[in-house]
Amino acid sequence: MGRYVVRRLLQMIPVFIGATFLIFVMVYALGDPVSALFGDRGPDPATAKALREEFNLDKPVWQQYLLYMGKIFTGDFGTAFNGEPVTALMDRAFPISFRLMVIALVFEMLIGIALGVITGLRRGRSLDTSVLVLTLAVIAVPTFVLGTTAQYFLGVEFGWIDPAVSPEARFDELIVPGLILSLVSLAYVTRLTRTSVAENTRADYIRTAVAKGLPRRRVTVRHLLRNSLIPVVTYLGADVGTLMAGAIVTERIFNIQGVGYQLYQGILRQNSPTVVGFVVVLVLIFLLANLLVDVLYAVLDPRIRYA
Amino acid sequence: MRGSIRTRLISAVAGVVAAALTATACGGGDGSGGGGGGSFVRASWGDPQHPLEPANTNEVQGGKVLDMIFRGLKRYNPETGEAEDAMAESIETDDQRTFTVTIEDGWTFSDGTPVTAKSYVDAWNYGAHLDNAQIASYFFQFIEGYDEVHPADENAEVTADTLSGLEVVDDHTFTVRLTEPFSLWPETLGYAAYAPLPRAFFDDHEAWLDKPIGNGPYKIDSYRRSQSMRLVRYEEYAGDDKARNDGVELRVYTDNNTAYTDLQAGNLDLIDDVPASQLANAESDLGDRYINQPAGIIQTLAFPLYDKDWKGEDGAKLRRGLSMAINREEITAQIFHDTRTPATDFTSPVLGEAGGYRDGLCGDVCSYDPEGARELIEEAGGLPGGKVTITSNVDTGSHRQWMDAVCNSVNNALNDTGACTVNPVPTFADFRNRVTGHEMTGMFRTGWQMDYPLIQNFLQPLYYTDASSNDAGYSSEEFDRLIDEANAASEEDEAIEKFQQAEEVLTEDLPAIPLWYQNGTAGHSERLSDVKLNPFSVPVFTDIKVD
């Protein structure tokens, strides 16, 4: 197990380097960001040159990349155009998005799995059909439609929530945005769990457990659910990264100054330190989440062993 | 066995919960008590693009704050746009070139230090110096010695530390010598780049940027970058325009649709940019709390005069023809819901008749006439290659929509569905790179937001030979001569007349087609009264009353 984890961690290094280099090249390929800083006015050549030097934009891309990576390991992620270190932006943005992600994930796990188990055990009944139709609707409607509709009705018409989340982004303010963010994934989790549960109810070990005379609850939770969760956990693990980065739409609607917001600003203003810095952290989160998922397999199914 | 599995599962769950709790703890602690109780104005804000420094701000969000925390020598009257003395007691000159500036006594920065002549001279020297890489340093280009502290050529070395044209006479007087006569120069001094700076700015720059200190009607109480800023009334403020409210809370909104929703829900008092998608409803939603008034912004379509297809007399005919093929009335009404006004000259209505704006100066060339357009374009030998493109970035504004509409209008006028096509560029940065790199082959968007309400600002930076924003590459001896004469004129009326003559040259050559003047839009809650926008479409915060 320990050796397995170490091996996996080592494998992350090339993935990490490859991903960051790709992002770096992509941002670089968008062109020179300095002239946009001057607005509709033509850039002053001398000031533009000074700015390019400051942000290392006058060097070839591979050299910029090496300089950048070299600094990253000392904890220096460069400076955004507004003069702030990128690490300061991260300090603010990641905790907020992380909280939003956790809320979304909890919704997915609690509601998604519960609905999945219930519908999986009642295949073909009216409850099953209606939940299926509902999940289909959620998947089909774009998040921004769901988000703005919820915001308008809950925020303006009924006045139950504030339409915009405050800069502190407290837990209670994030519940509705978190739910909106989780909805699509929640629908998938429901469907995944349902299929998995439905398949496993006919498995031999379930029949054995029932034949042994174990109580129904115990059969469902201990035997059926645990074995059915493997595909769901895989999905949830991959979803952690997606939720953090994919919150751009939700964060915009509810005015949450998280990762999505900073990434959006960074891309719009072609600020490579911001974009690359945030993506680097996102890549790490994604890799670690996947590692955690693989380790969890063994917890769920002891037959899975790591060499 | 079973027990150990359970322990592992529990510890995994516990780990997640612990992480979640840590994350919460990080965010929950530093709440400032929120709420803008009392008579605070809660207003929407956008994240400034640059650090907040007077000479490093060229966009409206940063400018908004500078206008609240600084007062320079002049201030533009929020209603008429006229430059009026703020800190200046007098600005005198005999030759339109050497100016003696006397400042009023009794002004202080919000850290208690007095504002002196040196505060100005130091600030201007800082703003002009190349090493400080200030985006708006070109504002000091008229002052003698600018070339030494900020050489135009990108490889030249800086040969002086301070502007030789600036000299402190005593605590309240300094002199400015310009490189050439510029009669309207004192009227440019209301721009934020000319603000004075306190000693603290130079002593501890980082600390100052964290919480800027100025001499304006407000002082910054707290500033959380890219989140919010709380400004309170500066009680010792020496100017006439003292704040009529206790303060302003600026909140950063990532999307102005959310700000609009927040206004509707009663959590926000003021938005100064009604989202395009809500313009159709704004009047019915807000009634007389919806403000839609002219701002000093003009949108034009420029031509690449460096391209052989657009040169010569035929090129000018083509340009006139295209201009007449655009139905400005219909587009401004349908796409912009009358938040734009069809343009009939190259300036802006905010200048007023006295300031040089002349309704209808452009004449027939700027009015819709499909027949005439077709004839002119045929005379010129048709569009180059049979078609033309319109290029703009499409990441902001409603550029895509109006470009489509303009192209449609041209196509209809020419009875050719393929005559005009849109060339959308994804980002503003990319677009500006192509424009400044002279890579255009057809029409391209050139918006201009004035720096100060002067006719000079709408003409010289845009159309003077090799001027900083002369994106079309236009060059006309006659135009340049008239601008020079206007700048050297000793009387304001005379200067404005010369500028208007120069503008007439433009309507002949048409290096760019005037499209429309842009309005500022705003909406406010019932708590507020006396809300208005200044000519820069920024709310006049000091005048706002809170019930």
PDB file of N, CA, C and O in Angstrom, chain B residues 329-376:
ATOM      1  N   GLU B 329     -29.686  54.916 -36.869  1.00  0.00           N
ATOM      2  CA  GLU B 329     -30.916  55.105 -36.077  1.00  0.00           C
ATOM      3  C   GLU B 329     -31.483  53.762 -35.630  1.00  0.00           C
ATOM      4  O   GLU B 329     -31.806  53.551 -34.466  1.00  0.00           O
ATOM      5  N   GLU B 330     -31.606  52.865 -36.611  1.00  0.00           N
ATOM      6  CA  GLU B 330     -32.253  51.598 -36.320  1.00  0.00           C
ATOM      7  C   GLU B 330     -31.420  50.776 -35.340  1.00  0.00           C
ATOM      8  O   GLU B 330     -31.943  50.182 -34.399  1.00  0.00           O
ATOM      9  N   ILE B 331     -30.104  50.752 -35.558  1.00  0.00           N
ATOM     10  CA  ILE B 331     -29.246  49.912 -34.710  1.00  0.00           C
ATOM     11  C   ILE B 331     -29.235  50.417 -33.268  1.00  0.00           C
ATOM     12  O   ILE B 331     -29.342  49.653 -32.318  1.00  0.00           O
ATOM     13  N   THR B 332     -29.121  51.743 -33.104  1.00  0.00           N
ATOM     14  CA  THR B 332     -29.078  52.260 -31.728  1.00  0.00           C
ATOM     15  C   THR B 332     -30.400  52.003 -30.999  1.00  0.00           C
ATOM     16  O   THR B 332     -30.409  51.760 -29.800  1.00  0.00           O
ATOM     17  N   ALA B 333     -31.506  52.045 -31.749  1.00  0.00           N
ATOM     18  CA  ALA B 333     -32.799  51.824 -31.101  1.00  0.00           C
ATOM     19  C   ALA B 333     -33.010  50.338 -30.794  1.00  0.00           C
ATOM     20  O   ALA B 333     -33.427  49.983 -29.696  1.00  0.00           O
ATOM     21  N   GLN B 334     -32.702  49.480 -31.757  1.00  0.00           N
ATOM     22  CA  GLN B 334     -33.061  48.071 -31.595  1.00  0.00           C
ATOM     23  C   GLN B 334     -32.066  47.299 -30.748  1.00  0.00           C
ATOM     24  O   GLN B 334     -32.466  46.478 -29.932  1.00  0.00           O
ATOM     25  N   ILE B 335     -30.792  47.541 -30.970  1.00  0.00           N
ATOM     26  CA  ILE B 335     -29.800  46.736 -30.249  1.00  0.00           C
ATOM     27  C   ILE B 335     -29.444  47.369 -28.923  1.00  0.00           C
ATOM     28  O   ILE B 335     -29.253  46.690 -27.921  1.00  0.00           O
ATOM     29  N   PHE B 336     -29.371  48.683 -28.909  1.00  0.00           N
ATOM     30  CA  PHE B 336     -28.912  49.343 -27.688  1.00  0.00           C
ATOM     31  C   PHE B 336     -30.032  49.980 -26.877  1.00  0.00           C
ATOM     32  O   PHE B 336     -29.782  50.645 -25.880  1.00  0.00           O
ATOM     33  N   HIS B 337     -31.276  49.821 -27.299  1.00  0.00           N
ATOM     34  CA  HIS B 337     -32.410  50.386 -26.576  1.00  0.00           C
ATOM     35  C   HIS B 337     -32.188  51.856 -26.239  1.00  0.00           C
ATOM     36  O   HIS B 337     -32.368  52.298 -25.107  1.00  0.00           O
ATOM     37  N   ASP B 338     -31.728  52.593 -27.226  1.00  0.00           N
ATOM     38  CA  ASP B 338     -31.511  54.039 -27.096  1.00  0.00           C
ATOM     39  C   ASP B 338     -30.501  54.430 -26.035  1.00  0.00           C
ATOM     40  O   ASP B 338     -30.547  55.527 -25.492  1.00  0.00           O
ATOM     41  N   THR B 339     -29.582  53.525 -25.723  1.00  0.00           N
ATOM     42  CA  THR B 339     -28.478  53.937 -24.853  1.00  0.00           C
ATOM     43  C   THR B 339     -27.279  54.364 -25.703  1.00  0.00           C
ATOM     44  O   THR B 339     -26.191  54.555 -25.182  1.00  0.00           O
ATOM     45  N   ARG B 340     -27.481  54.483 -26.993  1.00  0.00           N
ATOM     46  CA  ARG B 340     -26.497  55.087 -27.880  1.00  0.00           C
ATOM     47  C   ARG B 340     -27.244  56.106 -28.723  1.00  0.00           C
ATOM     48  O   ARG B 340     -28.440  55.952 -28.979  1.00  0.00           O
ATOM     49  N   THR B 341     -26.530  57.141 -29.175  1.00  0.00           N
ATOM     50  CA  THR B 341     -27.137  58.148 -30.030  1.00  0.00           C
ATOM     51  C   THR B 341     -26.346  58.189 -31.334  1.00  0.00           C
ATOM     52  O   THR B 341     -25.117  58.245 -31.283  1.00  0.00           O
ATOM     53  N   PRO B 342     -27.010  58.149 -32.493  1.00  0.00           N
ATOM     54  CA  PRO B 342     -26.275  58.192 -33.753  1.00  0.00           C
ATOM     55  C   PRO B 342     -25.314  59.381 -33.776  1.00  0.00           C
ATOM     56  O   PRO B 342     -25.692  60.497 -33.402  1.00  0.00           O
ATOM     57  N   ALA B 343     -24.093  59.147 -34.194  1.00  0.00           N
ATOM     58  CA  ALA B 343     -23.078  60.197 -34.159  1.00  0.00           C
ATOM     59  C   ALA B 343     -23.144  61.052 -35.415  1.00  0.00           C
ATOM     60  O   ALA B 343     -23.332  60.543 -36.510  1.00  0.00           O
ATOM     61  N   THR B 344     -22.984  62.350 -35.236  1.00  0.00           N
ATOM     62  CA  THR B 344     -22.957  63.245 -36.391  1.00  0.00           C
ATOM     63  C   THR B 344     -21.709  64.123 -36.387  1.00  0.00           C
ATOM     64  O   THR B 344     -21.610  65.071 -37.150  1.00  0.00           O
ATOM     65  N   ASP B 345     -20.777  63.848 -35.498  1.00  0.00           N
ATOM     66  CA  ASP B 345     -19.463  64.495 -35.568  1.00  0.00           C
ATOM     67  C   ASP B 345     -18.450  63.561 -34.908  1.00  0.00           C
ATOM     68  O   ASP B 345     -18.758  62.407 -34.645  1.00  0.00           O
ATOM     69  N   PHE B 346     -17.236  64.052 -34.670  1.00  0.00           N
ATOM     70  CA  PHE B 346     -16.193  63.178 -34.125  1.00  0.00           C
ATOM     71  C   PHE B 346     -15.964  63.397 -32.632  1.00  0.00           C
ATOM     72  O   PHE B 346     -14.994  62.916 -32.087  1.00  0.00           O
ATOM     73  N   THR B 347     -16.828  64.188 -31.979  1.00  0.00           N
ATOM     74  CA  THR B 347     -16.596  64.455 -30.555  1.00  0.00           C
ATOM     75  C   THR B 347     -17.695  63.795 -29.727  1.00  0.00           C
ATOM     76  O   THR B 347     -17.993  62.625 -29.944  1.00  0.00           O
ATOM     77  N   SER B 348     -18.264  64.516 -28.791  1.00  0.00           N
ATOM     78  CA  SER B 348     -19.322  63.954 -27.956  1.00  0.00           C
ATOM     79  C   SER B 348     -20.230  65.082 -27.477  1.00  0.00           C
ATOM     80  O   SER B 348     -19.756  66.182 -27.204  1.00  0.00           O
ATOM     81  N   PRO B 349     -21.513  64.802 -27.339  1.00  0.00           N
ATOM     82  CA  PRO B 349     -22.436  65.842 -26.866  1.00  0.00           C
ATOM     83  C   PRO B 349     -22.084  66.362 -25.471  1.00  0.00           C
ATOM     84  O   PRO B 349     -22.497  67.462 -25.118  1.00  0.00           O
ATOM     85  N   VAL B 350     -21.327  65.611 -24.672  1.00  0.00           N
ATOM     86  CA  VAL B 350     -21.022  66.103 -23.315  1.00  0.00           C
ATOM     87  C   VAL B 350     -20.162  67.359 -23.354  1.00  0.00           C
ATOM     88  O   VAL B 350     -20.094  68.088 -22.371  1.00  0.00           O
ATOM     89  N   LEU B 351     -19.508  67.624 -24.483  1.00  0.00           N
ATOM     90  CA  LEU B 351     -18.706  68.850 -24.567  1.00  0.00           C
ATOM     91  C   LEU B 351     -19.602  70.077 -24.599  1.00  0.00           C
ATOM     92  O   LEU B 351     -19.187  71.163 -24.188  1.00  0.00           O
ATOM     93  N   GLY B 352     -20.807  69.904 -25.105  1.00  0.00           N
ATOM     94  CA  GLY B 352     -21.704  71.052 -25.254  1.00  0.00           C
ATOM     95  C   GLY B 352     -21.277  71.903 -26.441  1.00  0.00           C
ATOM     96  O   GLY B 352     -20.145  71.800 -26.924  1.00  0.00           O
ATOM     97  N   GLU B 353     -22.190  72.742 -26.888  1.00  0.00           N
ATOM     98  CA  GLU B 353     -21.899  73.612 -28.034  1.00  0.00           C
ATOM     99  C   GLU B 353     -20.668  74.467 -27.754  1.00  0.00           C
ATOM    100  O   GLU B 353     -19.798  74.631 -28.594  1.00  0.00           O
ATOM    101  N   ALA B 354     -20.591  74.981 -26.529  1.00  0.00           N
ATOM    102  CA  ALA B 354     -19.489  75.876 -26.181  1.00  0.00           C
ATOM    103  C   ALA B 354     -18.162  75.137 -26.192  1.00  0.00           C
ATOM    104  O   ALA B 354     -17.120  75.712 -26.486  1.00  0.00           O
ATOM    105  N   GLY B 355     -18.207  73.852 -25.877  1.00  0.00           N
ATOM    106  CA  GLY B 355     -16.969  73.088 -25.805  1.00  0.00           C
ATOM    107  C   GLY B 355     -16.510  72.539 -27.141  1.00  0.00           C
ATOM    108  O   GLY B 355     -15.468  71.901 -27.221  1.00  0.00           O
ATOM    109  N   GLY B 356     -17.297  72.735 -28.191  1.00  0.00           N
ATOM    110  CA  GLY B 356     -16.844  72.308 -29.512  1.00  0.00           C
ATOM    111  C   GLY B 356     -17.679  71.227 -30.170  1.00  0.00           C
ATOM    112  O   GLY B 356     -17.434  70.875 -31.322  1.00  0.00           O
ATOM    113  N   TYR B 357     -18.667  70.684 -29.438  1.00  0.00           N
ATOM    114  CA  TYR B 357     -19.528  69.683 -30.066  1.00  0.00           C
ATOM    115  C   TYR B 357     -20.409  70.381 -31.101  1.00  0.00           C
ATOM    116  O   TYR B 357     -20.972  71.437 -30.826  1.00  0.00           O
ATOM    117  N   ARG B 358     -20.496  69.826 -32.302  1.00  0.00           N
ATOM    118  CA  ARG B 358     -21.405  70.421 -33.273  1.00  0.00           C
ATOM    119  C   ARG B 358     -22.275  69.357 -33.917  1.00  0.00           C
ATOM    120  O   ARG B 358     -21.789  68.497 -34.644  1.00  0.00           O
ATOM    121  N   ASP B 359     -23.545  69.425 -33.600  1.00  0.00           N
ATOM    122  CA  ASP B 359     -24.523  68.476 -34.116  1.00  0.00           C
ATOM    123  C   ASP B 359     -24.589  68.582 -35.645  1.00  0.00           C
ATOM    124  O   ASP B 359     -24.717  69.668 -36.182  1.00  0.00           O
ATOM    125  N   GLY B 360     -24.450  67.481 -36.326  1.00  0.00           N
ATOM    126  CA  GLY B 360     -24.630  67.480 -37.771  1.00  0.00           C
ATOM    127  C   GLY B 360     -23.418  67.899 -38.574  1.00  0.00           C
ATOM    128  O   GLY B 360     -23.500  68.071 -39.791  1.00  0.00           O
ATOM    129  N   LEU B 361     -22.269  68.056 -37.911  1.00  0.00           N
ATOM    130  CA  LEU B 361     -21.062  68.480 -38.614  1.00  0.00           C
ATOM    131  C   LEU B 361     -20.697  67.529 -39.756  1.00  0.00           C
ATOM    132  O   LEU B 361     -20.233  67.931 -40.812  1.00  0.00           O
ATOM    133  N   CYS B 362     -20.940  66.273 -39.545  1.00  0.00           N
ATOM    134  CA  CYS B 362     -20.552  65.244 -40.503  1.00  0.00           C
ATOM    135  C   CYS B 362     -21.493  65.245 -41.721  1.00  0.00           C
ATOM    136  O   CYS B 362     -21.142  64.743 -42.788  1.00  0.00           O
ATOM    137  N   GLY B 363     -22.685  65.814 -41.538  1.00  0.00           N
ATOM    138  CA  GLY B 363     -23.600  65.998 -42.662  1.00  0.00           C
ATOM    139  C   GLY B 363     -24.120  64.707 -43.277  1.00  0.00           C
ATOM    140  O   GLY B 363     -24.321  63.722 -42.588  1.00  0.00           O
ATOM    141  N   ASP B 364     -24.297  64.757 -44.603  1.00  0.00           N
ATOM    142  CA  ASP B 364     -24.870  63.612 -45.321  1.00  0.00           C
ATOM    143  C   ASP B 364     -24.051  62.346 -45.152  1.00  0.00           C
ATOM    144  O   ASP B 364     -24.596  61.244 -45.196  1.00  0.00           O
ATOM    145  N   VAL B 365     -22.747  62.519 -44.970  1.00  0.00           N
ATOM    146  CA  VAL B 365     -21.868  61.353 -44.905  1.00  0.00           C
ATOM    147  C   VAL B 365     -22.269  60.423 -43.763  1.00  0.00           C
ATOM    148  O   VAL B 365     -22.114  59.204 -43.852  1.00  0.00           O
ATOM    149  N   CYS B 366     -22.803  60.999 -42.684  1.00  0.00           N
ATOM    150  CA  CYS B 366     -23.161  60.175 -41.540  1.00  0.00           C
ATOM    151  C   CYS B 366     -24.647  59.848 -41.482  1.00  0.00           C
ATOM    152  O   CYS B 366     -25.131  59.375 -40.453  1.00  0.00           O
ATOM    153  N   SER B 367     -25.385  60.128 -42.536  1.00  0.00           N
ATOM    154  CA  SER B 367     -26.792  59.725 -42.478  1.00  0.00           C
ATOM    155  C   SER B 367     -27.055  58.598 -43.467  1.00  0.00           C
ATOM    156  O   SER B 367     -26.369  58.455 -44.487  1.00  0.00           O
ATOM    157  N   TYR B 368     -28.064  57.828 -43.149  1.00  0.00           N
ATOM    158  CA  TYR B 368     -28.349  56.602 -43.892  1.00  0.00           C
ATOM    159  C   TYR B 368     -28.907  56.941 -45.266  1.00  0.00           C
ATOM    160  O   TYR B 368     -29.907  57.641 -45.392  1.00  0.00           O
ATOM    161  N   ASP B 369     -28.245  56.465 -46.312  1.00  0.00           N
ATOM    162  CA  ASP B 369     -28.680  56.743 -47.669  1.00  0.00           C
ATOM    163  C   ASP B 369     -28.202  55.600 -48.563  1.00  0.00           C
ATOM    164  O   ASP B 369     -27.137  55.671 -49.179  1.00  0.00           O
ATOM    165  N   PRO B 370     -28.963  54.513 -48.603  1.00  0.00           N
ATOM    166  CA  PRO B 370     -28.502  53.316 -49.318  1.00  0.00           C
ATOM    167  C   PRO B 370     -28.217  53.582 -50.802  1.00  0.00           C
ATOM    168  O   PRO B 370     -27.232  53.088 -51.339  1.00  0.00           O
ATOM    169  N   GLU B 371     -29.077  54.406 -51.421  1.00  0.00           N
ATOM    170  CA  GLU B 371     -28.874  54.727 -52.847  1.00  0.00           C
ATOM    171  C   GLU B 371     -27.514  55.383 -53.050  1.00  0.00           C
ATOM    172  O   GLU B 371     -26.693  54.937 -53.858  1.00  0.00           O
ATOM    173  N   GLY B 372     -27.302  56.465 -52.284  1.00  0.00           N
ATOM    174  CA  GLY B 372     -26.063  57.223 -52.390  1.00  0.00           C
ATOM    175  C   GLY B 372     -24.858  56.346 -52.100  1.00  0.00           C
ATOM    176  O   GLY B 372     -23.816  56.458 -52.750  1.00  0.00           O
ATOM    177  N   ALA B 373     -25.021  55.474 -51.110  1.00  0.00           N
ATOM    178  CA  ALA B 373     -23.926  54.587 -50.731  1.00  0.00           C
ATOM    179  C   ALA B 373     -23.536  53.700 -51.907  1.00  0.00           C
ATOM    180  O   ALA B 373     -22.360  53.563 -52.244  1.00  0.00           O
ATOM    181  N   ARG B 374     -24.564  53.119 -52.547  1.00  0.00           N
ATOM    182  CA  ARG B 374     -24.305  52.221 -53.669  1.00  0.00           C
ATOM    183  C   ARG B 374     -23.570  52.963 -54.795  1.00  0.00           C
ATOM    184  O   ARG B 374     -22.576  52.483 -55.334  1.00  0.00           O
ATOM    185  N   GLU B 375     -24.077  54.169 -55.110  1.00  0.00           N
ATOM    186  CA  GLU B 375     -23.464  54.944 -56.189  1.00  0.00           C
ATOM    187  C   GLU B 375     -21.994  55.245 -55.891  1.00  0.00           C
ATOM    188  O   GLU B 375     -21.120  55.044 -56.740  1.00  0.00           O
ATOM    189  N   LEU B 376     -21.727  55.733 -54.667  1.00  0.00           N
ATOM    190  CA  LEU B 376     -20.353  56.096 -54.314  1.00  0.00           C
ATOM    191  C   LEU B 376     -19.419  54.897 -54.416  1.00  0.00           C
ATOM    192  O   LEU B 376     -18.304  54.998 -54.939  1.00  0.00           O
TER     193      LEU B 376
END
